[in-house]
Amino acid sequence: MACFIVPAAEAIVVTVAEKALEKKNSSAQVKLPAGEEKTEQVSKTGFVSKLKWLRNLLWGGCILLTFEHLWHGEIVPWFPFLTAAGDPVAKSEMLHEMATVGVTMAIVVTVAWIIMVAVSTAVEKKNAASKRAREK
Amino acid sequence: MTLLITVIAAAVCTVIWYKNAPDDKFKVSTLCFMFWGASLMWFVDAVFEYAELKAAYFTPAPEDMLNDTFLGLSVIALALVIWIAILLIKDPKKVLRKDK
């Protein structure tokens, strides 16, 4: 009915957080030692690019699910946009679906992202360790 | 059926992305994320539907299956259109925005 709204809300939060982190990282300045005035930019942390994975997963899924809801006539291009919102019984059913299916969708996508980040971090650490071993 | 078609599309896109990795000039990863995101969400939806319908979930009416197949193909078409729009906006080959 409107389960995609929960991951869409998470997608908005993730996008805002990602933009804020990106801004913070790009504006972060490092002062050089010995009183030098020249500053240099800090490179982006890997976390921001990993946060983009979650953003893309959530937005991608939400866009395609929105289309599915349009297909089934659960969303309309006029107010209140959700067909279930007009009827009190359907509305409570919709809210129940959002609380169960919607929340689970958001959790599953986030858990999948956490697994991706964990695997990627482990691979990066392994590569760095083997590089250090080769250099010695 | 929609879930099945989307998972197949996600797997195909991932193979194409992996073939060219780490180079992602044509933003195939965007398409992968879109399909995997939708697949995960529809998988959750399918689990809830299975919990409600039990075995009947696996024997849908032919009419529903046909509708779901059309929906799955339409979803792929929409994702491809979005991907092409992103590709043209980013223009990695600088075809549309040539530096003078």
JSON list of C-alpha atoms in Angstrom, two decimals:
[
{"chain": "A", "resi": 1, "resn": "MET", "atom": "CA", "xyz": [0.00, 0.00, 0.00]},
{"chain": "A", "resi": 2, "resn": "ALA", "atom": "CA", "xyz": [2.67, 2.48, 1.02]},
{"chain": "A", "resi": 3, "resn": "CYS", "atom": "CA", "xyz": [5.46, 0.36, 2.47]},
{"chain": "A", "resi": 4, "resn": "PHE", "atom": "CA", "xyz": [8.09, 2.14, 0.36]},
{"chain": "A", "resi": 5, "resn": "ILE", "atom": "CA", "xyz": [7.56, 5.36, 2.34]},
{"chain": "A", "resi": 6, "resn": "VAL", "atom": "CA", "xyz": [9.66, 4.06, 5.25]},
{"chain": "A", "resi": 7, "resn": "PRO", "atom": "CA", "xyz": [12.78, 3.29, 3.14]},
{"chain": "A", "resi": 8, "resn": "ALA", "atom": "CA", "xyz": [12.15, 6.58, 1.28]},
{"chain": "A", "resi": 9, "resn": "ALA", "atom": "CA", "xyz": [12.30, 8.45, 4.60]},
{"chain": "A", "resi": 10, "resn": "GLU", "atom": "CA", "xyz": [15.55, 6.63, 5.41]},
{"chain": "A", "resi": 11, "resn": "ALA", "atom": "CA", "xyz": [16.87, 7.53, 1.95]},
{"chain": "A", "resi": 12, "resn": "ILE", "atom": "CA", "xyz": [16.22, 11.23, 2.65]},
{"chain": "A", "resi": 13, "resn": "VAL", "atom": "CA", "xyz": [18.04, 11.02, 6.01]},
{"chain": "A", "resi": 14, "resn": "VAL", "atom": "CA", "xyz": [20.99, 9.17, 4.43]},
{"chain": "A", "resi": 15, "resn": "THR", "atom": "CA", "xyz": [21.21, 11.69, 1.56]},
{"chain": "A", "resi": 16, "resn": "VAL", "atom": "CA", "xyz": [21.23, 14.63, 4.00]},
{"chain": "A", "resi": 17, "resn": "ALA", "atom": "CA", "xyz": [23.86, 12.91, 6.20]},
{"chain": "A", "resi": 18, "resn": "GLU", "atom": "CA", "xyz": [26.00, 12.10, 3.17]},
{"chain": "A", "resi": 19, "resn": "LYS", "atom": "CA", "xyz": [25.87, 15.70, 1.87]},
{"chain": "A", "resi": 20, "resn": "ALA", "atom": "CA", "xyz": [26.70, 17.03, 5.34]},
{"chain": "A", "resi": 21, "resn": "LEU", "atom": "CA", "xyz": [29.67, 14.66, 5.70]},
{"chain": "A", "resi": 22, "resn": "GLU", "atom": "CA", "xyz": [30.86, 15.49, 2.20]},
{"chain": "A", "resi": 23, "resn": "LYS", "atom": "CA", "xyz": [30.67, 19.22, 2.94]},
{"chain": "A", "resi": 24, "resn": "LYS", "atom": "CA", "xyz": [32.45, 18.74, 6.26]},
{"chain": "A", "resi": 25, "resn": "ASN", "atom": "CA", "xyz": [35.23, 16.70, 4.66]},
{"chain": "A", "resi": 26, "resn": "SER", "atom": "CA", "xyz": [35.76, 19.02, 1.71]},
{"chain": "A", "resi": 27, "resn": "SER", "atom": "CA", "xyz": [35.86, 22.11, 3.91]},
{"chain": "A", "resi": 28, "resn": "ALA", "atom": "CA", "xyz": [38.12, 20.51, 6.52]},
{"chain": "A", "resi": 29, "resn": "GLN", "atom": "CA", "xyz": [41.46, 22.22, 6.45]},
{"chain": "A", "resi": 30, "resn": "VAL", "atom": "CA", "xyz": [44.71, 20.94, 7.86]},
{"chain": "A", "resi": 31, "resn": "LYS", "atom": "CA", "xyz": [47.15, 23.51, 9.15]},
{"chain": "A", "resi": 32, "resn": "LEU", "atom": "CA", "xyz": [50.73, 22.81, 8.20]},
{"chain": "A", "resi": 33, "resn": "PRO", "atom": "CA", "xyz": [53.31, 22.78, 11.00]},
{"chain": "A", "resi": 34, "resn": "ALA", "atom": "CA", "xyz": [55.77, 25.56, 11.87]},
{"chain": "A", "resi": 35, "resn": "GLY", "atom": "CA", "xyz": [53.24, 28.35, 11.56]},
{"chain": "A", "resi": 36, "resn": "GLU", "atom": "CA", "xyz": [52.83, 28.05, 7.81]},
{"chain": "A", "resi": 37, "resn": "GLU", "atom": "CA", "xyz": [49.73, 29.77, 6.46]},
{"chain": "A", "resi": 38, "resn": "LYS", "atom": "CA", "xyz": [49.19, 27.42, 3.55]},
{"chain": "A", "resi": 39, "resn": "THR", "atom": "CA", "xyz": [46.46, 24.87, 4.07]},
{"chain": "A", "resi": 40, "resn": "GLU", "atom": "CA", "xyz": [45.56, 21.74, 2.22]},
{"chain": "A", "resi": 41, "resn": "GLN", "atom": "CA", "xyz": [42.32, 19.85, 1.70]},
{"chain": "A", "resi": 42, "resn": "VAL", "atom": "CA", "xyz": [41.72, 16.59, 3.44]},
{"chain": "A", "resi": 43, "resn": "SER", "atom": "CA", "xyz": [40.82, 13.79, 1.06]},
{"chain": "A", "resi": 44, "resn": "LYS", "atom": "CA", "xyz": [37.36, 12.25, 1.29]},
{"chain": "A", "resi": 45, "resn": "THR", "atom": "CA", "xyz": [37.00, 9.43, 3.76]},
{"chain": "A", "resi": 46, "resn": "GLY", "atom": "CA", "xyz": [35.96, 6.06, 2.44]},
{"chain": "A", "resi": 47, "resn": "PHE", "atom": "CA", "xyz": [32.88, 6.15, 4.62]},
{"chain": "A", "resi": 48, "resn": "VAL", "atom": "CA", "xyz": [31.19, 8.84, 2.53]},
{"chain": "A", "resi": 49, "resn": "SER", "atom": "CA", "xyz": [31.55, 6.79, -0.63]},
{"chain": "A", "resi": 50, "resn": "LYS", "atom": "CA", "xyz": [30.26, 3.76, 1.25]},
{"chain": "A", "resi": 51, "resn": "LEU", "atom": "CA", "xyz": [27.29, 5.79, 2.45]},
{"chain": "A", "resi": 52, "resn": "LYS", "atom": "CA", "xyz": [26.54, 6.45, -1.22]},
{"chain": "A", "resi": 53, "resn": "TRP", "atom": "CA", "xyz": [26.00, 2.70, -1.66]},
{"chain": "A", "resi": 54, "resn": "LEU", "atom": "CA", "xyz": [23.22, 2.80, 0.94]},
{"chain": "A", "resi": 55, "resn": "ARG", "atom": "CA", "xyz": [21.75, 5.95, -0.63]},
{"chain": "A", "resi": 56, "resn": "ASN", "atom": "CA", "xyz": [21.69, 4.32, -4.08]},
{"chain": "A", "resi": 57, "resn": "LEU", "atom": "CA", "xyz": [20.20, 1.08, -2.74]},
{"chain": "A", "resi": 58, "resn": "LEU", "atom": "CA", "xyz": [17.43, 2.97, -0.94]},
{"chain": "A", "resi": 59, "resn": "TRP", "atom": "CA", "xyz": [16.61, 5.48, -3.68]},
{"chain": "A", "resi": 60, "resn": "GLY", "atom": "CA", "xyz": [16.82, 2.85, -6.42]},
{"chain": "A", "resi": 61, "resn": "GLY", "atom": "CA", "xyz": [14.52, 0.51, -4.56]},
{"chain": "A", "resi": 62, "resn": "CYS", "atom": "CA", "xyz": [12.08, 3.28, -3.64]},
{"chain": "A", "resi": 63, "resn": "ILE", "atom": "CA", "xyz": [11.81, 4.59, -7.22]},
{"chain": "A", "resi": 64, "resn": "LEU", "atom": "CA", "xyz": [11.07, 1.13, -8.61]},
{"chain": "A", "resi": 65, "resn": "LEU", "atom": "CA", "xyz": [8.62, 0.35, -5.80]},
{"chain": "A", "resi": 66, "resn": "THR", "atom": "CA", "xyz": [6.85, 3.69, -6.35]},
{"chain": "A", "resi": 67, "resn": "PHE", "atom": "CA", "xyz": [6.35, 2.63, -9.97]},
{"chain": "A", "resi": 68, "resn": "GLU", "atom": "CA", "xyz": [4.93, -0.70, -8.78]},
{"chain": "A", "resi": 69, "resn": "HIS", "atom": "CA", "xyz": [2.47, 1.12, -6.51]},
{"chain": "A", "resi": 70, "resn": "LEU", "atom": "CA", "xyz": [1.46, 3.38, -9.41]},
{"chain": "A", "resi": 71, "resn": "TRP", "atom": "CA", "xyz": [0.94, 0.27, -11.54]},
{"chain": "A", "resi": 72, "resn": "HIS", "atom": "CA", "xyz": [-1.38, -1.23, -8.93]},
{"chain": "A", "resi": 73, "resn": "GLY", "atom": "CA", "xyz": [-3.28, 2.05, -8.48]},
{"chain": "A", "resi": 74, "resn": "GLU", "atom": "CA", "xyz": [-2.15, 2.50, -4.88]},
{"chain": "A", "resi": 75, "resn": "ILE", "atom": "CA", "xyz": [-0.66, 5.90, -5.69]},
{"chain": "A", "resi": 76, "resn": "VAL", "atom": "CA", "xyz": [-2.45, 8.60, -7.65]},
{"chain": "A", "resi": 77, "resn": "PRO", "atom": "CA", "xyz": [-1.05, 11.87, -9.02]},
{"chain": "A", "resi": 78, "resn": "TRP", "atom": "CA", "xyz": [-3.55, 13.95, -7.05]},
{"chain": "A", "resi": 79, "resn": "PHE", "atom": "CA", "xyz": [-4.11, 14.69, -3.34]},
{"chain": "A", "resi": 80, "resn": "PRO", "atom": "CA", "xyz": [-3.92, 12.71, -1.01]},
{"chain": "A", "resi": 81, "resn": "PHE", "atom": "CA", "xyz": [-1.73, 10.72, -3.47]},
{"chain": "A", "resi": 82, "resn": "LEU", "atom": "CA", "xyz": [-2.25, 7.44, -1.58]},
{"chain": "A", "resi": 83, "resn": "THR", "atom": "CA", "xyz": [-5.60, 5.84, -2.43]},
{"chain": "A", "resi": 84, "resn": "ALA", "atom": "CA", "xyz": [-5.73, 4.18, 0.99]},
{"chain": "A", "resi": 85, "resn": "ALA", "atom": "CA", "xyz": [-5.50, 7.57, 2.74]},
{"chain": "A", "resi": 86, "resn": "GLY", "atom": "CA", "xyz": [-9.11, 8.40, 1.80]},
{"chain": "A", "resi": 87, "resn": "ASP", "atom": "CA", "xyz": [-10.71, 5.47, 3.63]},
{"chain": "A", "resi": 88, "resn": "PRO", "atom": "CA", "xyz": [-10.22, 5.13, 7.44]},
{"chain": "A", "resi": 89, "resn": "VAL", "atom": "CA", "xyz": [-10.15, 1.30, 7.37]},
{"chain": "A", "resi": 90, "resn": "ALA", "atom": "CA", "xyz": [-7.68, 1.20, 4.46]},
{"chain": "A", "resi": 91, "resn": "LYS", "atom": "CA", "xyz": [-5.67, 3.93, 6.16]},
{"chain": "A", "resi": 92, "resn": "SER", "atom": "CA", "xyz": [-5.12, 1.89, 9.32]},
{"chain": "A", "resi": 93, "resn": "GLU", "atom": "CA", "xyz": [-4.23, -1.10, 7.15]},
{"chain": "A", "resi": 94, "resn": "MET", "atom": "CA", "xyz": [-1.73, 1.07, 5.29]},
{"chain": "A", "resi": 95, "resn": "LEU", "atom": "CA", "xyz": [-0.16, 2.32, 8.53]},
{"chain": "A", "resi": 96, "resn": "HIS", "atom": "CA", "xyz": [0.10, -1.28, 9.77]},
{"chain": "A", "resi": 97, "resn": "GLU", "atom": "CA", "xyz": [1.82, -2.27, 6.52]},
{"chain": "A", "resi": 98, "resn": "MET", "atom": "CA", "xyz": [4.23, 0.64, 6.82]},
{"chain": "A", "resi": 99, "resn": "ALA", "atom": "CA", "xyz": [5.07, -0.38, 10.41]},
{"chain": "A", "resi": 100, "resn": "THR", "atom": "CA", "xyz": [5.66, -4.02, 9.51]},
{"chain": "A", "resi": 101, "resn": "VAL", "atom": "CA", "xyz": [6.69, -4.44, 5.85]},
{"chain": "A", "resi": 102, "resn": "GLY", "atom": "CA", "xyz": [8.13, -0.91, 5.44]},
{"chain": "A", "resi": 103, "resn": "VAL", "atom": "CA", "xyz": [10.29, -1.03, 8.57]},
{"chain": "A", "resi": 104, "resn": "THR", "atom": "CA", "xyz": [11.52, -4.53, 7.69]},
{"chain": "A", "resi": 105, "resn": "MET", "atom": "CA", "xyz": [12.44, -3.33, 4.17]},
{"chain": "A", "resi": 106, "resn": "ALA", "atom": "CA", "xyz": [14.50, -0.48, 5.62]},
{"chain": "A", "resi": 107, "resn": "ILE", "atom": "CA", "xyz": [16.19, -2.82, 8.13]},
{"chain": "A", "resi": 108, "resn": "VAL", "atom": "CA", "xyz": [16.99, -5.49, 5.49]},
{"chain": "A", "resi": 109, "resn": "VAL", "atom": "CA", "xyz": [18.51, -2.94, 3.08]},
{"chain": "A", "resi": 110, "resn": "THR", "atom": "CA", "xyz": [20.55, -1.38, 5.91]},
{"chain": "A", "resi": 111, "resn": "VAL", "atom": "CA", "xyz": [21.77, -4.80, 7.11]},
{"chain": "A", "resi": 112, "resn": "ALA", "atom": "CA", "xyz": [22.75, -5.70, 3.52]},
{"chain": "A", "resi": 113, "resn": "TRP", "atom": "CA", "xyz": [24.72, -2.43, 3.35]},
{"chain": "A", "resi": 114, "resn": "ILE", "atom": "CA", "xyz": [26.43, -3.12, 6.71]},
{"chain": "A", "resi": 115, "resn": "ILE", "atom": "CA", "xyz": [27.51, -6.54, 5.39]},
{"chain": "A", "resi": 116, "resn": "MET", "atom": "CA", "xyz": [28.83, -4.87, 2.20]},
{"chain": "A", "resi": 117, "resn": "VAL", "atom": "CA", "xyz": [30.79, -2.32, 4.24]},
{"chain": "A", "resi": 118, "resn": "ALA", "atom": "CA", "xyz": [32.19, -5.01, 6.57]},
{"chain": "A", "resi": 119, "resn": "VAL", "atom": "CA", "xyz": [33.33, -7.18, 3.64]},
{"chain": "A", "resi": 120, "resn": "SER", "atom": "CA", "xyz": [34.80, -4.20, 1.78]},
{"chain": "A", "resi": 121, "resn": "THR", "atom": "CA", "xyz": [36.66, -2.98, 4.91]},
{"chain": "A", "resi": 122, "resn": "ALA", "atom": "CA", "xyz": [38.03, -6.48, 5.55]},
{"chain": "A", "resi": 123, "resn": "VAL", "atom": "CA", "xyz": [39.26, -6.74, 1.94]},
{"chain": "A", "resi": 124, "resn": "GLU", "atom": "CA", "xyz": [40.86, -3.27, 2.14]},
{"chain": "A", "resi": 125, "resn": "LYS", "atom": "CA", "xyz": [42.64, -4.19, 5.39]},
{"chain": "A", "resi": 126, "resn": "LYS", "atom": "CA", "xyz": [43.83, -7.50, 3.93]},
{"chain": "A", "resi": 127, "resn": "ASN", "atom": "CA", "xyz": [45.17, -5.74, 0.81]},
{"chain": "A", "resi": 128, "resn": "ALA", "atom": "CA", "xyz": [46.94, -3.11, 2.92]},
{"chain": "A", "resi": 129, "resn": "ALA", "atom": "CA", "xyz": [48.51, -5.79, 5.13]},
{"chain": "A", "resi": 130, "resn": "SER", "atom": "CA", "xyz": [49.77, -7.81, 2.15]},
{"chain": "A", "resi": 131, "resn": "LYS", "atom": "CA", "xyz": [51.13, -4.60, 0.56]},
{"chain": "A", "resi": 132, "resn": "ARG", "atom": "CA", "xyz": [53.03, -3.77, 3.77]},
{"chain": "A", "resi": 133, "resn": "ALA", "atom": "CA", "xyz": [54.39, -7.35, 3.91]},
{"chain": "A", "resi": 134, "resn": "ARG", "atom": "CA", "xyz": [55.65, -7.09, 0.31]},
{"chain": "A", "resi": 135, "resn": "GLU", "atom": "CA", "xyz": [57.36, -3.77, 1.02]},
{"chain": "A", "resi": 136, "resn": "LYS", "atom": "CA", "xyz": [59.32, -5.19, 4.00]},
{"chain": "B", "resi": 1, "resn": "MET", "atom": "CA", "xyz": [7.46, -12.80, -10.93]},
{"chain": "B", "resi": 2, "resn": "THR", "atom": "CA", "xyz": [8.43, -9.13, -10.56]},
{"chain": "B", "resi": 3, "resn": "LEU", "atom": "CA", "xyz": [10.93, -10.14, -7.86]},
{"chain": "B", "resi": 4, "resn": "LEU", "atom": "CA", "xyz": [12.35, -12.90, -10.04]},
{"chain": "B", "resi": 5, "resn": "ILE", "atom": "CA", "xyz": [12.78, -10.61, -13.07]},
{"chain": "B", "resi": 6, "resn": "THR", "atom": "CA", "xyz": [14.39, -7.90, -10.93]},
{"chain": "B", "resi": 7, "resn": "VAL", "atom": "CA", "xyz": [16.82, -10.35, -9.28]},
{"chain": "B", "resi": 8, "resn": "ILE", "atom": "CA", "xyz": [17.84, -11.67, -12.73]},
{"chain": "B", "resi": 9, "resn": "ALA", "atom": "CA", "xyz": [18.37, -8.08, -13.94]},
{"chain": "B", "resi": 10, "resn": "ALA", "atom": "CA", "xyz": [20.42, -7.31, -10.81]},
{"chain": "B", "resi": 11, "resn": "ALA", "atom": "CA", "xyz": [22.60, -10.40, -11.32]},
{"chain": "B", "resi": 12, "resn": "VAL", "atom": "CA", "xyz": [23.19, -9.61, -15.01]},
{"chain": "B", "resi": 13, "resn": "CYS", "atom": "CA", "xyz": [24.10, -5.98, -14.19]},
{"chain": "B", "resi": 14, "resn": "THR", "atom": "CA", "xyz": [26.46, -7.12, -11.44]},
{"chain": "B", "resi": 15, "resn": "VAL", "atom": "CA", "xyz": [28.26, -9.45, -13.85]},
{"chain": "B", "resi": 16, "resn": "ILE", "atom": "CA", "xyz": [28.61, -6.60, -16.39]},
{"chain": "B", "resi": 17, "resn": "TRP", "atom": "CA", "xyz": [29.88, -4.28, -13.62]},
{"chain": "B", "resi": 18, "resn": "TYR", "atom": "CA", "xyz": [32.35, -6.91, -12.38]},
{"chain": "B", "resi": 19, "resn": "LYS", "atom": "CA", "xyz": [33.64, -7.52, -15.91]},
{"chain": "B", "resi": 20, "resn": "ASN", "atom": "CA", "xyz": [34.74, -3.87, -16.14]},
{"chain": "B", "resi": 21, "resn": "ALA", "atom": "CA", "xyz": [35.61, -3.29, -12.45]},
{"chain": "B", "resi": 22, "resn": "PRO", "atom": "CA", "xyz": [37.20, -1.22, -11.02]},
{"chain": "B", "resi": 23, "resn": "ASP", "atom": "CA", "xyz": [36.40, 0.98, -14.03]},
{"chain": "B", "resi": 24, "resn": "ASP", "atom": "CA", "xyz": [32.80, 2.20, -13.77]},
{"chain": "B", "resi": 25, "resn": "LYS", "atom": "CA", "xyz": [32.78, 4.78, -16.53]},
{"chain": "B", "resi": 26, "resn": "PHE", "atom": "CA", "xyz": [29.26, 3.94, -17.67]},
{"chain": "B", "resi": 27, "resn": "LYS", "atom": "CA", "xyz": [27.81, 3.95, -14.14]},
{"chain": "B", "resi": 28, "resn": "VAL", "atom": "CA", "xyz": [26.64, 0.32, -14.31]},
{"chain": "B", "resi": 29, "resn": "SER", "atom": "CA", "xyz": [26.96, 0.28, -10.51]},
{"chain": "B", "resi": 30, "resn": "THR", "atom": "CA", "xyz": [24.00, 2.70, -10.33]},
{"chain": "B", "resi": 31, "resn": "LEU", "atom": "CA", "xyz": [21.89, 0.18, -12.20]},
{"chain": "B", "resi": 32, "resn": "CYS", "atom": "CA", "xyz": [23.14, -2.62, -9.89]},
{"chain": "B", "resi": 33, "resn": "PHE", "atom": "CA", "xyz": [22.20, -0.64, -6.77]},
{"chain": "B", "resi": 34, "resn": "MET", "atom": "CA", "xyz": [18.78, 0.17, -8.20]},
{"chain": "B", "resi": 35, "resn": "PHE", "atom": "CA", "xyz": [17.96, -3.45, -9.01]},
{"chain": "B", "resi": 36, "resn": "TRP", "atom": "CA", "xyz": [19.44, -4.89, -5.79]},
{"chain": "B", "resi": 37, "resn": "GLY", "atom": "CA", "xyz": [17.64, -2.28, -3.66]},
{"chain": "B", "resi": 38, "resn": "ALA", "atom": "CA", "xyz": [14.31, -3.09, -5.32]},
{"chain": "B", "resi": 39, "resn": "SER", "atom": "CA", "xyz": [15.03, -6.84, -5.13]},
{"chain": "B", "resi": 40, "resn": "LEU", "atom": "CA", "xyz": [15.66, -6.66, -1.36]},
{"chain": "B", "resi": 41, "resn": "MET", "atom": "CA", "xyz": [12.47, -4.65, -0.83]},
{"chain": "B", "resi": 42, "resn": "TRP", "atom": "CA", "xyz": [10.35, -6.98, -2.96]},
{"chain": "B", "resi": 43, "resn": "PHE", "atom": "CA", "xyz": [11.92, -9.97, -1.21]},
{"chain": "B", "resi": 44, "resn": "VAL", "atom": "CA", "xyz": [10.68, -8.62, 2.14]},
{"chain": "B", "resi": 45, "resn": "ASP", "atom": "CA", "xyz": [7.27, -8.05, 0.57]},
{"chain": "B", "resi": 46, "resn": "ALA", "atom": "CA", "xyz": [7.31, -11.65, -0.74]},
{"chain": "B", "resi": 47, "resn": "VAL", "atom": "CA", "xyz": [8.21, -13.03, 2.70]},
{"chain": "B", "resi": 48, "resn": "PHE", "atom": "CA", "xyz": [5.28, -11.20, 4.30]},
{"chain": "B", "resi": 49, "resn": "GLU", "atom": "CA", "xyz": [2.97, -12.36, 1.51]},
{"chain": "B", "resi": 50, "resn": "TYR", "atom": "CA", "xyz": [4.20, -15.96, 1.93]},
{"chain": "B", "resi": 51, "resn": "ALA", "atom": "CA", "xyz": [3.54, -15.78, 5.68]},
{"chain": "B", "resi": 52, "resn": "GLU", "atom": "CA", "xyz": [-0.03, -14.80, 4.86]},
{"chain": "B", "resi": 53, "resn": "LEU", "atom": "CA", "xyz": [-0.80, -17.08, 1.89]},
{"chain": "B", "resi": 54, "resn": "LYS", "atom": "CA", "xyz": [1.51, -20.05, 2.68]},
{"chain": "B", "resi": 55, "resn": "ALA", "atom": "CA", "xyz": [1.79, -22.51, -0.25]},
{"chain": "B", "resi": 56, "resn": "ALA", "atom": "CA", "xyz": [-0.79, -20.60, -2.30]},
{"chain": "B", "resi": 57, "resn": "TYR", "atom": "CA", "xyz": [1.87, -17.93, -2.81]},
{"chain": "B", "resi": 58, "resn": "PHE", "atom": "CA", "xyz": [3.67, -20.25, -5.26]},
{"chain": "B", "resi": 59, "resn": "THR", "atom": "CA", "xyz": [0.58, -20.98, -7.36]},
{"chain": "B", "resi": 60, "resn": "PRO", "atom": "CA", "xyz": [-0.59, -17.58, -8.59]},
{"chain": "B", "resi": 61, "resn": "ALA", "atom": "CA", "xyz": [-3.41, -17.19, -11.09]},
{"chain": "B", "resi": 62, "resn": "PRO", "atom": "CA", "xyz": [-2.16, -17.01, -14.71]},
{"chain": "B", "resi": 63, "resn": "GLU", "atom": "CA", "xyz": [-3.68, -13.54, -15.06]},
{"chain": "B", "resi": 64, "resn": "ASP", "atom": "CA", "xyz": [-1.73, -12.29, -12.02]},
{"chain": "B", "resi": 65, "resn": "MET", "atom": "CA", "xyz": [1.45, -13.88, -13.30]},
{"chain": "B", "resi": 66, "resn": "LEU", "atom": "CA", "xyz": [1.09, -12.18, -16.68]},
{"chain": "B", "resi": 67, "resn": "ASN", "atom": "CA", "xyz": [0.44, -8.85, -14.99]},
{"chain": "B", "resi": 68, "resn": "ASP", "atom": "CA", "xyz": [3.49, -9.32, -12.75]},
{"chain": "B", "resi": 69, "resn": "THR", "atom": "CA", "xyz": [5.64, -10.24, -15.77]},
{"chain": "B", "resi": 70, "resn": "PHE", "atom": "CA", "xyz": [4.60, -7.05, -17.55]},
{"chain": "B", "resi": 71, "resn": "LEU", "atom": "CA", "xyz": [5.32, -5.11, -14.36]},
{"chain": "B", "resi": 72, "resn": "GLY", "atom": "CA", "xyz": [8.78, -6.71, -14.04]},
{"chain": "B", "resi": 73, "resn": "LEU", "atom": "CA", "xyz": [9.66, -5.84, -17.64]},
{"chain": "B", "resi": 74, "resn": "SER", "atom": "CA", "xyz": [8.32, -2.31, -17.20]},
{"chain": "B", "resi": 75, "resn": "VAL", "atom": "CA", "xyz": [10.43, -1.93, -14.05]},
{"chain": "B", "resi": 76, "resn": "ILE", "atom": "CA", "xyz": [13.54, -2.92, -16.03]},
{"chain": "B", "resi": 77, "resn": "ALA", "atom": "CA", "xyz": [12.62, -0.44, -18.77]},
{"chain": "B", "resi": 78, "resn": "LEU", "atom": "CA", "xyz": [12.14, 2.34, -16.19]},
{"chain": "B", "resi": 79, "resn": "ALA", "atom": "CA", "xyz": [15.47, 1.54, -14.49]},
{"chain": "B", "resi": 80, "resn": "LEU", "atom": "CA", "xyz": [17.24, 1.61, -17.87]},
{"chain": "B", "resi": 81, "resn": "VAL", "atom": "CA", "xyz": [15.67, 4.99, -18.70]},
{"chain": "B", "resi": 82, "resn": "ILE", "atom": "CA", "xyz": [16.80, 6.39, -15.32]},
{"chain": "B", "resi": 83, "resn": "TRP", "atom": "CA", "xyz": [20.29, 4.97, -15.88]},
{"chain": "B", "resi": 84, "resn": "ILE", "atom": "CA", "xyz": [20.51, 6.54, -19.36]},
{"chain": "B", "resi": 85, "resn": "ALA", "atom": "CA", "xyz": [19.34, 9.88, -17.95]},
{"chain": "B", "resi": 86, "resn": "ILE", "atom": "CA", "xyz": [22.05, 9.72, -15.23]},
{"chain": "B", "resi": 87, "resn": "LEU", "atom": "CA", "xyz": [24.63, 8.70, -17.85]},
{"chain": "B", "resi": 88, "resn": "LEU", "atom": "CA", "xyz": [23.75, 11.62, -20.14]},
{"chain": "B", "resi": 89, "resn": "ILE", "atom": "CA", "xyz": [23.71, 14.10, -17.24]},
{"chain": "B", "resi": 90, "resn": "LYS", "atom": "CA", "xyz": [27.12, 12.90, -15.93]},
{"chain": "B", "resi": 91, "resn": "ASP", "atom": "CA", "xyz": [28.38, 12.53, -19.51]},
{"chain": "B", "resi": 92, "resn": "PRO", "atom": "CA", "xyz": [31.57, 10.55, -18.69]},
{"chain": "B", "resi": 93, "resn": "LYS", "atom": "CA", "xyz": [32.79, 10.64, -22.30]},
{"chain": "B", "resi": 94, "resn": "LYS", "atom": "CA", "xyz": [32.25, 14.42, -22.47]},
{"chain": "B", "resi": 95, "resn": "VAL", "atom": "CA", "xyz": [30.24, 14.07, -25.66]},
{"chain": "B", "resi": 96, "resn": "LEU", "atom": "CA", "xyz": [27.54, 16.56, -24.76]},
{"chain": "B", "resi": 97, "resn": "ARG", "atom": "CA", "xyz": [29.78, 18.99, -22.85]},
{"chain": "B", "resi": 98, "resn": "LYS", "atom": "CA", "xyz": [32.96, 19.32, -24.84]},
{"chain": "B", "resi": 99, "resn": "ASP", "atom": "CA", "xyz": [35.52, 21.66, -23.32]},
{"chain": "B", "resi": 100, "resn": "LYS", "atom": "CA", "xyz": [36.19, 24.55, -25.67]}
]
